[in-house]
mmCIF file of C-alpha atoms in Angstrom:
data_model
loop_
_atom_site.group_PDB
_atom_site.id
_atom_site.type_symbol
_atom_site.label_atom_id
_atom_site.label_comp_id
_atom_site.label_asym_id
_atom_site.label_seq_id
_atom_site.Cartn_x
_atom_site.Cartn_y
_atom_site.Cartn_z
ATOM 1 C CA UNK A 26 -18.476 23.474 32.321
ATOM 2 C CA UNK A 27 -20.172 24.076 28.979
ATOM 3 C CA UNK A 28 -22.295 21.232 27.599
ATOM 4 C CA UNK A 29 -21.656 19.791 24.124
ATOM 5 C CA UNK A 30 -24.669 21.583 22.988
ATOM 6 C CA UNK A 31 -23.517 24.949 24.199
ATOM 7 C CA UNK A 32 -19.880 24.529 23.026
ATOM 8 C CA UNK A 33 -19.087 26.661 19.951
ATOM 9 C CA UNK A 34 -18.458 24.893 16.718
ATOM 10 C CA UNK A 35 -14.667 24.469 16.085
ATOM 11 C CA UNK A 36 -13.125 26.388 13.253
ATOM 12 C CA UNK A 37 -12.803 24.573 9.927
ATOM 13 C CA UNK A 38 -9.600 22.526 9.650
ATOM 14 C CA UNK A 39 -8.026 23.130 6.231
ATOM 15 C CA UNK A 40 -5.114 21.300 4.674
ATOM 16 C CA UNK A 41 -2.102 23.459 5.826
ATOM 17 C CA UNK A 42 -0.554 24.243 2.499
ATOM 18 C CA UNK A 43 1.931 27.016 2.718
ATOM 19 C CA UNK A 44 1.838 30.105 0.453
ATOM 20 C CA UNK A 45 4.582 28.720 -1.860
ATOM 21 C CA UNK A 46 2.768 25.489 -2.200
ATOM 22 C CA UNK A 47 -0.594 27.091 -2.869
ATOM 23 C CA UNK A 48 0.850 29.336 -5.555
ATOM 24 C CA UNK A 49 2.681 26.322 -7.174
ATOM 25 C CA UNK A 50 -0.534 24.282 -7.157
ATOM 26 C CA UNK A 51 -2.540 27.024 -8.851
ATOM 27 C CA UNK A 52 0.056 27.200 -11.690
ATOM 28 C CA UNK A 53 0.453 23.456 -12.136
ATOM 29 C CA UNK A 54 -1.056 22.101 -15.413
ATOM 30 C CA UNK A 55 -1.813 18.310 -15.235
ATOM 31 C CA UNK A 56 -2.380 18.287 -19.074
ATOM 32 C CA UNK A 57 1.026 19.809 -19.752
ATOM 33 C CA UNK A 58 2.656 17.098 -17.509
ATOM 34 C CA UNK A 59 0.769 14.421 -19.364
ATOM 35 C CA UNK A 60 1.873 15.728 -22.720
ATOM 36 C CA UNK A 61 5.470 15.572 -21.489
ATOM 37 C CA UNK A 62 5.121 11.869 -20.853
ATOM 38 C CA UNK A 63 3.738 10.753 -24.245
ATOM 39 C CA UNK A 64 4.988 7.283 -25.270
ATOM 40 C CA UNK A 65 5.542 5.985 -21.681
ATOM 41 C CA UNK A 66 2.277 4.605 -20.785
ATOM 42 C CA UNK A 67 2.477 1.167 -22.383
ATOM 43 C CA UNK A 68 3.609 -1.561 -20.016
ATOM 44 C CA UNK A 69 6.212 -4.006 -21.272
ATOM 45 C CA UNK A 70 5.386 -7.507 -19.967
ATOM 46 C CA UNK A 71 8.838 -8.827 -20.569
ATOM 47 C CA UNK A 72 10.173 -6.317 -18.045
ATOM 48 C CA UNK A 73 7.479 -7.449 -15.541
ATOM 49 C CA UNK A 74 8.163 -11.137 -15.943
ATOM 50 C CA UNK A 75 11.866 -10.800 -15.810
ATOM 51 C CA UNK A 76 11.834 -8.597 -12.682
ATOM 52 C CA UNK A 77 9.336 -10.664 -10.942
ATOM 53 C CA UNK A 78 10.823 -14.158 -11.671
ATOM 54 C CA UNK A 79 14.306 -13.081 -10.806
ATOM 55 C CA UNK A 80 13.107 -11.542 -7.550
ATOM 56 C CA UNK A 81 11.107 -14.761 -6.873
ATOM 57 C CA UNK A 82 14.089 -17.080 -7.486
ATOM 58 C CA UNK A 83 16.285 -14.918 -5.199
ATOM 59 C CA UNK A 84 13.624 -15.018 -2.554
ATOM 60 C CA UNK A 85 13.252 -18.835 -2.646
ATOM 61 C CA UNK A 86 17.000 -19.486 -2.703
ATOM 62 C CA UNK A 87 17.692 -17.089 0.057
ATOM 63 C CA UNK A 88 14.797 -18.398 2.192
ATOM 64 C CA UNK A 89 16.098 -21.931 1.741
ATOM 65 C CA UNK A 90 19.656 -21.004 2.371
ATOM 66 C CA UNK A 91 18.970 -19.474 5.716
ATOM 67 C CA UNK A 92 18.404 -22.893 7.347
ATOM 68 C CA UNK A 93 21.752 -24.544 6.188
ATOM 69 C CA UNK A 94 23.697 -21.415 6.987
ATOM 70 C CA UNK A 95 22.269 -21.301 10.492
ATOM 71 C CA UNK A 96 19.293 -19.228 11.520
ATOM 72 C CA UNK A 97 21.255 -17.108 14.044
ATOM 73 C CA UNK A 98 24.610 -17.029 12.257
ATOM 74 C CA UNK A 99 25.947 -13.960 10.377
ATOM 75 C CA UNK A 100 25.685 -15.680 7.016
ATOM 76 C CA UNK A 101 22.196 -17.049 7.916
ATOM 77 C CA UNK A 102 21.001 -13.646 8.930
ATOM 78 C CA UNK A 103 22.351 -12.009 5.848
ATOM 79 C CA UNK A 104 20.486 -14.699 3.734
ATOM 80 C CA UNK A 105 17.262 -13.931 5.736
ATOM 81 C CA UNK A 106 17.633 -10.136 5.031
ATOM 82 C CA UNK A 107 18.060 -10.980 1.268
ATOM 83 C CA UNK A 108 14.997 -13.040 1.394
ATOM 84 C CA UNK A 109 12.998 -10.141 3.110
ATOM 85 C CA UNK A 110 14.043 -7.681 0.466
ATOM 86 C CA UNK A 111 13.324 -10.019 -2.438
ATOM 87 C CA UNK A 112 9.934 -11.055 -0.987
ATOM 88 C CA UNK A 113 9.014 -7.257 -0.449
ATOM 89 C CA UNK A 114 9.873 -6.663 -4.166
ATOM 90 C CA UNK A 115 7.742 -9.498 -5.219
ATOM 91 C CA UNK A 116 4.929 -8.331 -3.054
ATOM 92 C CA UNK A 117 5.020 -4.839 -4.578
ATOM 93 C CA UNK A 118 4.021 -6.139 -7.962
ATOM 94 C CA UNK A 119 0.433 -6.563 -6.520
ATOM 95 C CA UNK A 120 0.328 -2.755 -6.869
ATOM 96 C CA UNK A 121 0.901 -2.834 -10.521
ATOM 97 C CA UNK A 122 -1.530 -5.700 -11.029
ATOM 98 C CA UNK A 123 -4.204 -3.612 -9.332
ATOM 99 C CA UNK A 124 -3.669 -0.768 -11.775
ATOM 100 C CA UNK A 125 -3.371 -2.870 -14.930
ATOM 101 C CA UNK A 126 -5.791 -5.713 -14.219
ATOM 102 C CA UNK A 127 -8.208 -4.546 -16.882
ATOM 103 C CA UNK A 128 -5.508 -5.035 -19.556
ATOM 104 C CA UNK A 129 -5.528 -8.363 -21.358
ATOM 105 C CA UNK A 130 -1.834 -8.452 -21.462
ATOM 106 C CA UNK A 131 -1.790 -8.570 -17.614
ATOM 107 C CA UNK A 132 -3.928 -11.623 -17.342
ATOM 108 C CA UNK A 133 -1.135 -14.144 -17.547
ATOM 109 C CA UNK A 134 1.051 -12.157 -15.208
ATOM 110 C CA UNK A 135 -1.776 -11.747 -12.748
ATOM 111 C CA UNK A 136 -2.332 -15.421 -12.657
ATOM 112 C CA UNK A 137 1.385 -16.277 -12.578
ATOM 113 C CA UNK A 138 2.031 -13.820 -9.634
ATOM 114 C CA UNK A 139 -0.900 -15.262 -7.834
ATOM 115 C CA UNK A 140 0.182 -18.935 -8.224
ATOM 116 C CA UNK A 141 3.926 -18.383 -7.467
ATOM 117 C CA UNK A 142 3.574 -15.702 -4.753
ATOM 118 C CA UNK A 143 0.149 -14.411 -3.743
ATOM 119 C CA UNK A 144 -1.228 -17.873 -2.730
ATOM 120 C CA UNK A 145 1.884 -19.077 -0.810
ATOM 121 C CA UNK A 146 1.964 -15.778 1.094
ATOM 122 C CA UNK A 147 -1.795 -15.880 1.575
ATOM 123 C CA UNK A 148 -2.220 -12.469 -0.053
ATOM 124 C CA UNK A 149 -4.225 -13.326 -3.197
ATOM 125 C CA UNK A 150 -4.758 -10.605 -5.757
ATOM 126 C CA UNK A 151 -8.552 -9.957 -4.942
ATOM 127 C CA UNK A 152 -7.522 -8.555 -1.582
ATOM 128 C CA UNK A 153 -6.060 -5.581 -3.277
ATOM 129 C CA UNK A 154 -9.063 -4.742 -5.645
ATOM 130 C CA UNK A 155 -9.875 -1.887 -3.171
ATOM 131 C CA UNK A 156 -6.672 0.019 -4.336
ATOM 132 C CA UNK A 157 -8.784 1.807 -6.989
ATOM 133 C CA UNK A 158 -10.368 3.744 -4.276
ATOM 134 C CA UNK A 159 -7.045 5.213 -3.298
ATOM 135 C CA UNK A 160 -6.738 6.922 -6.681
ATOM 136 C CA UNK A 161 -10.435 8.010 -7.049
ATOM 137 C CA UNK A 162 -10.749 11.739 -6.953
ATOM 138 C CA UNK A 163 -13.899 11.452 -4.819
ATOM 139 C CA UNK A 164 -12.467 8.801 -2.484
ATOM 140 C CA UNK A 165 -8.803 9.488 -1.930
ATOM 141 C CA UNK A 166 -8.146 10.419 1.665
ATOM 142 C CA UNK A 167 -11.759 9.830 2.714
ATOM 143 C CA UNK A 168 -13.286 7.218 4.961
ATOM 144 C CA UNK A 169 -13.736 5.126 1.837
ATOM 145 C CA UNK A 170 -10.066 4.909 1.335
ATOM 146 C CA UNK A 171 -8.644 1.706 2.897
ATOM 147 C CA UNK A 172 -5.056 2.962 2.564
ATOM 148 C CA UNK A 173 -5.326 6.430 4.202
ATOM 149 C CA UNK A 174 -5.591 7.911 7.654
ATOM 150 C CA UNK A 175 -5.264 11.583 8.492
ATOM 151 C CA UNK A 176 -2.002 10.727 10.474
ATOM 152 C CA UNK A 177 -0.659 14.181 10.407
ATOM 153 C CA UNK A 178 -3.769 15.280 12.394
ATOM 154 C CA UNK A 179 -3.574 12.368 14.832
ATOM 155 C CA UNK A 180 -1.275 11.519 17.680
ATOM 156 C CA UNK A 181 2.250 10.268 16.828
ATOM 157 C CA UNK A 182 1.228 7.043 18.549
ATOM 158 C CA UNK A 183 -1.265 6.408 15.711
ATOM 159 C CA UNK A 184 1.713 6.256 13.259
ATOM 160 C CA UNK A 185 3.699 4.186 15.854
ATOM 161 C CA UNK A 186 0.791 1.597 15.942
ATOM 162 C CA UNK A 187 1.057 1.066 12.274
ATOM 163 C CA UNK A 188 4.689 -0.016 12.732
ATOM 164 C CA UNK A 189 3.686 -2.400 15.730
ATOM 165 C CA UNK A 190 0.633 -4.064 14.422
ATOM 166 C CA UNK A 191 2.251 -5.798 11.425
ATOM 167 C CA UNK A 192 4.214 -7.946 13.948
ATOM 168 C CA UNK A 193 1.107 -10.072 14.457
ATOM 169 C CA UNK A 194 0.199 -10.232 10.706
ATOM 170 C CA UNK A 195 1.634 -13.752 10.228
ATOM 171 C CA UNK A 196 -1.483 -14.880 12.196
ATOM 172 C CA UNK A 197 -3.878 -13.118 9.799
ATOM 173 C CA UNK A 198 -3.558 -15.594 6.942
ATOM 174 C CA UNK A 199 -4.051 -18.780 8.862
ATOM 175 C CA UNK A 200 -7.098 -17.118 10.756
ATOM 176 C CA UNK A 201 -8.608 -15.687 7.442
ATOM 177 C CA UNK A 202 -8.139 -18.574 5.188
ATOM 178 C CA UNK A 203 -7.847 -21.555 7.658
ATOM 179 C CA UNK A 204 -10.624 -20.677 10.051
ATOM 180 C CA UNK A 205 -13.081 -18.073 8.895
ATOM 181 C CA UNK A 206 -13.052 -18.948 5.184
ATOM 182 C CA UNK A 207 -14.356 -22.695 5.584
ATOM 183 C CA UNK A 208 -16.874 -21.572 8.151
ATOM 184 C CA UNK A 209 -18.135 -18.938 5.782
ATOM 185 C CA UNK A 210 -18.921 -21.614 3.224
ATOM 186 C CA UNK A 211 -21.491 -23.133 5.413
ATOM 187 C CA UNK A 212 -22.558 -20.173 7.608
ATOM 188 C CA UNK A 213 -23.759 -17.378 5.232
ATOM 189 C CA UNK A 214 -23.881 -14.855 8.026
ATOM 190 C CA UNK A 215 -20.012 -15.245 8.422
ATOM 191 C CA UNK A 216 -19.497 -14.474 4.772
ATOM 192 C CA UNK A 217 -20.501 -10.800 5.296
ATOM 193 C CA UNK A 218 -17.935 -10.438 8.129
ATOM 194 C CA UNK A 219 -15.292 -12.133 5.988
ATOM 195 C CA UNK A 220 -15.574 -9.819 3.024
ATOM 196 C CA UNK A 221 -16.269 -6.656 4.853
ATOM 197 C CA UNK A 222 -13.511 -6.972 7.498
ATOM 198 C CA UNK A 223 -10.980 -9.573 6.314
ATOM 199 C CA UNK A 224 -10.551 -9.174 2.544
ATOM 200 C CA UNK A 225 -8.926 -5.894 1.986
ATOM 201 C CA UNK A 226 -5.194 -4.750 2.384
ATOM 202 C CA UNK A 227 -5.703 -1.701 4.546
ATOM 203 C CA UNK A 228 -4.236 0.559 7.193
ATOM 204 C CA UNK A 229 -7.602 1.917 8.209
ATOM 205 C CA UNK A 230 -8.940 -0.886 10.387
ATOM 206 C CA UNK A 231 -12.451 0.575 10.279
ATOM 207 C CA UNK A 232 -12.691 0.372 6.550
ATOM 208 C CA UNK A 233 -15.434 -1.913 5.288
ATOM 209 C CA UNK A 234 -14.704 -3.972 2.137
ATOM 210 C CA UNK A 235 -17.336 -5.082 -0.282
ATOM 211 C CA UNK A 236 -18.943 -8.454 -1.202
ATOM 212 C CA UNK A 237 -17.731 -10.037 -4.468
ATOM 213 C CA UNK A 238 -19.838 -9.442 -7.432
ATOM 214 C CA UNK A 239 -21.756 -12.322 -9.079
ATOM 215 C CA UNK A 240 -18.998 -12.581 -11.657
ATOM 216 C CA UNK A 241 -16.374 -12.618 -9.014
ATOM 217 C CA UNK A 242 -17.697 -15.067 -6.530
ATOM 218 C CA UNK A 243 -16.253 -18.256 -7.875
ATOM 219 C CA UNK A 244 -12.988 -16.580 -8.724
ATOM 220 C CA UNK A 245 -12.556 -15.300 -5.170
ATOM 221 C CA UNK A 246 -13.593 -18.541 -3.736
ATOM 222 C CA UNK A 247 -11.137 -20.494 -5.940
ATOM 223 C CA UNK A 248 -8.322 -18.268 -4.524
ATOM 224 C CA UNK A 249 -9.535 -18.823 -1.032
ATOM 225 C CA UNK A 250 -9.570 -22.523 -1.599
ATOM 226 C CA UNK A 251 -5.945 -22.414 -2.997
ATOM 227 C CA UNK A 252 -4.782 -20.581 0.060
ATOM 228 C CA UNK A 253 -6.472 -23.192 2.281
ATOM 229 C CA UNK A 254 -5.070 -26.149 0.201
ATOM 230 C CA UNK A 255 -1.519 -24.491 0.448
ATOM 231 C CA UNK A 256 -1.953 -24.206 4.305
ATOM 232 C CA UNK A 257 -3.064 -27.736 4.502
ATOM 233 C CA UNK A 258 -0.118 -29.036 2.402
ATOM 234 C CA UNK A 259 2.442 -27.124 4.486
ATOM 235 C CA UNK A 260 0.954 -28.346 7.713
ATOM 236 C CA UNK A 261 1.042 -31.937 6.536
ATOM 237 C CA UNK A 262 4.748 -31.542 5.550
ATOM 238 C CA UNK A 263 5.498 -30.198 8.929
ATOM 239 C CA UNK A 264 3.477 -32.843 10.807
ATOM 240 C CA UNK A 265 5.185 -35.711 8.921
ATOM 241 C CA UNK A 266 8.567 -34.230 9.494
ATOM 242 C CA UNK A 267 9.294 -33.459 5.881
ATOM 243 C CA UNK A 268 9.741 -29.777 6.687
ATOM 244 C CA UNK A 269 11.098 -28.603 9.980
ATOM 245 C CA UNK A 270 8.928 -26.469 12.336
ATOM 246 C CA UNK A 271 11.745 -24.037 12.282
ATOM 247 C CA UNK A 272 10.684 -23.175 8.704
ATOM 248 C CA UNK A 273 7.327 -21.984 9.965
ATOM 249 C CA UNK A 274 8.978 -19.744 12.463
ATOM 250 C CA UNK A 275 11.232 -18.441 9.764
ATOM 251 C CA UNK A 276 8.234 -17.725 7.391
ATOM 252 C CA UNK A 277 6.435 -15.945 10.237
ATOM 253 C CA UNK A 278 9.570 -13.881 10.976
ATOM 254 C CA UNK A 279 9.883 -13.094 7.237
ATOM 255 C CA UNK A 280 6.149 -12.128 6.848
ATOM 256 C CA UNK A 281 6.329 -9.871 9.921
ATOM 257 C CA UNK A 282 9.551 -8.081 8.835
ATOM 258 C CA UNK A 283 8.211 -7.553 5.342
ATOM 259 C CA UNK A 284 5.035 -6.071 6.901
ATOM 260 C CA UNK A 285 6.907 -3.786 9.217
ATOM 261 C CA UNK A 286 9.124 -2.631 6.258
ATOM 262 C CA UNK A 287 6.125 -1.921 4.267
ATOM 263 C CA UNK A 288 4.574 0.066 7.059
ATOM 264 C CA UNK A 289 7.678 2.344 7.183
ATOM 265 C CA UNK A 290 7.306 2.775 3.386
ATOM 266 C CA UNK A 291 3.631 3.679 3.710
ATOM 267 C CA UNK A 292 4.418 6.289 6.464
ATOM 268 C CA UNK A 293 6.921 7.911 4.220
ATOM 269 C CA UNK A 294 4.757 7.753 1.047
ATOM 270 C CA UNK A 295 2.247 10.456 2.052
ATOM 271 C CA UNK A 296 2.077 13.543 4.121
ATOM 272 C CA UNK A 297 -1.387 12.433 5.355
ATOM 273 C CA UNK A 298 -2.572 16.107 5.669
ATOM 274 C CA UNK A 299 -6.210 15.217 4.441
ATOM 275 C CA UNK A 300 -9.191 16.009 6.328
ATOM 276 C CA UNK A 301 -11.263 13.227 4.900
ATOM 277 C CA UNK A 302 -12.752 15.393 2.138
ATOM 278 C CA UNK A 303 -12.295 15.290 -1.656
ATOM 279 C CA UNK A 304 -8.996 16.377 -3.169
ATOM 280 C CA UNK A 305 -8.173 17.261 -6.608
ATOM 281 C CA UNK A 306 -5.396 15.512 -8.497
ATOM 282 C CA UNK A 307 -2.861 18.202 -7.712
ATOM 283 C CA UNK A 308 -3.748 18.189 -4.071
ATOM 284 C CA UNK A 309 -3.372 14.357 -4.125
ATOM 285 C CA UNK A 310 0.050 14.774 -5.675
ATOM 286 C CA UNK A 311 1.134 17.336 -3.103
ATOM 287 C CA UNK A 312 -0.075 15.038 -0.247
ATOM 288 C CA UNK A 313 2.194 12.369 -1.632
ATOM 289 C CA UNK A 314 6.035 12.153 -1.653
ATOM 290 C CA UNK A 315 8.787 11.444 -4.213
ATOM 291 C CA UNK A 316 12.145 10.005 -3.047
ATOM 292 C CA UNK A 317 14.256 10.498 -6.173
ATOM 293 C CA UNK A 318 17.624 10.453 -4.378
ATOM 294 C CA UNK A 319 20.001 7.399 -3.843
ATOM 295 C CA UNK A 320 18.023 5.061 -6.004
ATOM 296 C CA UNK A 321 19.964 1.880 -5.199
ATOM 297 C CA UNK A 322 19.088 2.236 -1.450
ATOM 298 C CA UNK A 323 15.611 3.658 -2.032
ATOM 299 C CA UNK A 324 14.573 0.803 -4.340
ATOM 300 C CA UNK A 325 15.225 -1.595 -1.361
ATOM 301 C CA UNK A 326 12.489 0.038 0.874
ATOM 302 C CA UNK A 327 10.301 1.414 -1.919
ATOM 303 C CA UNK A 328 10.531 -1.133 -4.716
ATOM 304 C CA UNK A 329 8.832 -1.365 -8.048
ATOM 305 C CA UNK A 330 8.412 2.338 -8.638
ATOM 306 C CA UNK A 331 6.995 3.096 -5.218
ATOM 307 C CA UNK A 332 9.845 5.532 -4.455
ATOM 308 C CA UNK A 333 8.351 8.154 -6.948
ATOM 309 C CA UNK A 334 4.937 7.931 -5.171
ATOM 310 C CA UNK A 335 3.967 11.493 -5.985
ATOM 311 C CA UNK A 336 4.664 10.793 -9.754
ATOM 312 C CA UNK A 337 2.349 7.728 -9.422
ATOM 313 C CA UNK A 338 -0.547 9.680 -8.048
ATOM 314 C CA UNK A 339 -0.159 12.298 -10.721
ATOM 315 C CA UNK A 340 -0.034 9.552 -13.491
ATOM 316 C CA UNK A 341 -1.524 6.278 -12.035
ATOM 317 C CA UNK A 342 -1.627 4.727 -15.586
ATOM 318 C CA UNK A 343 2.181 4.942 -15.973
ATOM 319 C CA UNK A 344 4.057 1.582 -15.652
ATOM 320 C CA UNK A 345 6.717 1.367 -13.138
ATOM 321 C CA UNK A 346 9.565 0.649 -15.502
ATOM 322 C CA UNK A 347 9.085 4.123 -17.071
ATOM 323 C CA UNK A 348 9.091 6.092 -13.821
ATOM 324 C CA UNK A 349 12.701 7.129 -14.072
ATOM 325 C CA UNK A 350 12.389 8.441 -17.545
ATOM 326 C CA UNK A 351 9.055 10.168 -16.682
ATOM 327 C CA UNK A 352 10.635 11.834 -13.676
ATOM 328 C CA UNK A 353 13.521 13.111 -15.722
ATOM 329 C CA UNK A 354 11.214 14.518 -18.367
ATOM 330 C CA UNK A 355 9.108 16.386 -15.825
ATOM 331 C CA UNK A 356 12.083 17.790 -13.993
ATOM 332 C CA UNK A 357 13.501 18.955 -17.252
ATOM 333 C CA UNK A 358 10.289 20.458 -18.620
ATOM 334 C CA UNK A 359 8.775 21.977 -15.327
ATOM 335 C CA UNK A 360 10.333 25.017 -13.602
ATOM 336 C CA UNK A 361 12.216 24.517 -10.336
ATOM 337 C CA UNK A 362 9.275 26.015 -8.364
ATOM 338 C CA UNK A 363 6.800 23.578 -9.913
ATOM 339 C CA UNK A 364 4.400 21.810 -7.498
ATOM 340 C CA UNK A 365 5.787 18.531 -8.787
ATOM 341 C CA UNK A 366 9.255 19.481 -7.488
ATOM 342 C CA UNK A 367 7.843 20.321 -4.028
ATOM 343 C CA UNK A 368 6.937 16.701 -3.458
ATOM 344 C CA UNK A 369 10.564 15.648 -3.318
ATOM 345 C CA UNK A 370 12.044 14.343 0.011
ATOM 346 C CA UNK A 371 15.654 13.513 0.636
ATOM 347 C CA UNK A 372 14.766 10.098 2.097
ATOM 348 C CA UNK A 373 12.632 8.027 4.363
ATOM 349 C CA UNK A 374 14.046 9.525 7.668
ATOM 350 C CA UNK A 375 13.230 13.101 6.394
ATOM 351 C CA UNK A 376 9.716 12.060 5.438
ATOM 352 C CA UNK A 377 8.957 10.404 8.698
ATOM 353 C CA UNK A 378 10.426 13.327 10.623
ATOM 354 C CA UNK A 379 8.157 15.637 8.753
ATOM 355 C CA UNK A 380 5.128 13.524 9.574
ATOM 356 C CA UNK A 381 6.060 13.726 13.328
ATOM 357 C CA UNK A 382 6.578 17.493 13.179
ATOM 358 C CA UNK A 383 3.227 18.093 11.492
ATOM 359 C CA UNK A 384 1.469 15.757 13.988
ATOM 360 C CA UNK A 385 3.103 17.632 16.867
ATOM 361 C CA UNK A 386 2.187 20.872 15.276
ATOM 362 C CA UNK A 387 -1.502 20.037 15.245
ATOM 363 C CA UNK A 388 -1.121 18.903 18.946
ATOM 364 C CA UNK A 389 0.253 22.268 19.932
ATOM 365 C CA UNK A 390 -2.461 24.124 17.946
ATOM 366 C CA UNK A 391 -5.174 22.036 19.703
ATOM 367 C CA UNK A 392 -6.544 20.575 16.383
ATOM 368 C CA UNK A 393 -5.211 17.065 17.057
ATOM 369 C CA UNK A 394 -7.744 14.309 16.628
ATOM 370 C CA UNK A 395 -8.071 12.415 19.891
ATOM 371 C CA UNK A 396 -8.625 9.166 18.155
ATOM 372 C CA UNK A 397 -9.697 7.642 14.656
ATOM 373 C CA UNK A 398 -12.770 9.751 13.627
ATOM 374 C CA UNK A 399 -16.017 8.052 13.834
ATOM 375 C CA UNK A 400 -17.785 7.255 10.617
ATOM 376 C CA UNK A 401 -20.242 9.542 9.064
ATOM 377 C CA UNK A 402 -18.899 12.660 10.718
ATOM 378 C CA UNK A 403 -16.823 15.111 8.791
ATOM 379 C CA UNK A 404 -13.331 15.801 10.226
ATOM 380 C CA UNK A 405 -13.968 19.508 10.240
ATOM 381 C CA UNK A 406 -16.632 18.970 12.859
ATOM 382 C CA UNK A 407 -14.570 16.444 14.744
ATOM 383 C CA UNK A 408 -11.454 18.628 15.174
ATOM 384 C CA UNK A 409 -10.653 19.284 18.881
ATOM 385 C CA UNK A 410 -11.499 22.903 19.955
#
């Protein structure tokens, strides 16, 4: 058997764009696409507040109604399903906040969302500050992107794990804010672990977050304290009998269901063909998926504009309420064989099926990654020979 030193280096693993895709990518003009969308880049805060507050009210009412209707009755289960979808829509606004946090007009919305939703769900806004890396031309799809794994080059079970792990996520908030956070206030050594490992919304579990900057320390700590106070308040209400323990189980089931639904959305949002090297804006767009069909249904599992994810990666500064108009303009202005049109998928099932096929294709070709790549080694050098 040949030793590792004697084994020949594997052939480079390139992103498997087909001839049609490559030709379309070469022709695609990002500047022309941008010109077609003039006048659509200004967020309307009235739309944000109305959408979020209506979704929040529906979520609260449906969550409360589940108890009186009966947790395991048909009406109770329907109310629970409504609460899941409404909470999921509320949660999706953190994505818009991450993109527009520098705008002064978003300051009030950021605070309002955090107080009404982020803190109670123990997902404060600072935990999504890492999202900018997912749109950075140098970092998208690399090991510094918390929201990306080369899943099309990995075992299908790597994708399945992303659907299973969210089941235990209801434990994350109590552990992060109820245990590690107070310990980190008195043990500085724990603080590094807290911010590097437990302070980013991510699918790459090996991703290392950053410490807060000097101007962020007290803001982050205040949000942590608010989450801890919320937990203490809820626990007090349960221990005194003011709130039934069944509500805690309901919240855990709600959180887990929303997390699983979001994992399905994440798997359908990209093709995950990257090899952990830089991609151009057009390559990022082609590695991302639009789901323009059947909007009423698609909005349920990909809310707040996330159904047109390729459009979002092409134009990350576009507010979600203008996605529909932007998509119509691009479809009308660009030829049918445009690279933008090639990002379309009929639906979630079709996108998930393609991810499975591409993963199995790499397995048959012998280029499947045996496990998550180790840090500091390029994917091209890690591909199985």
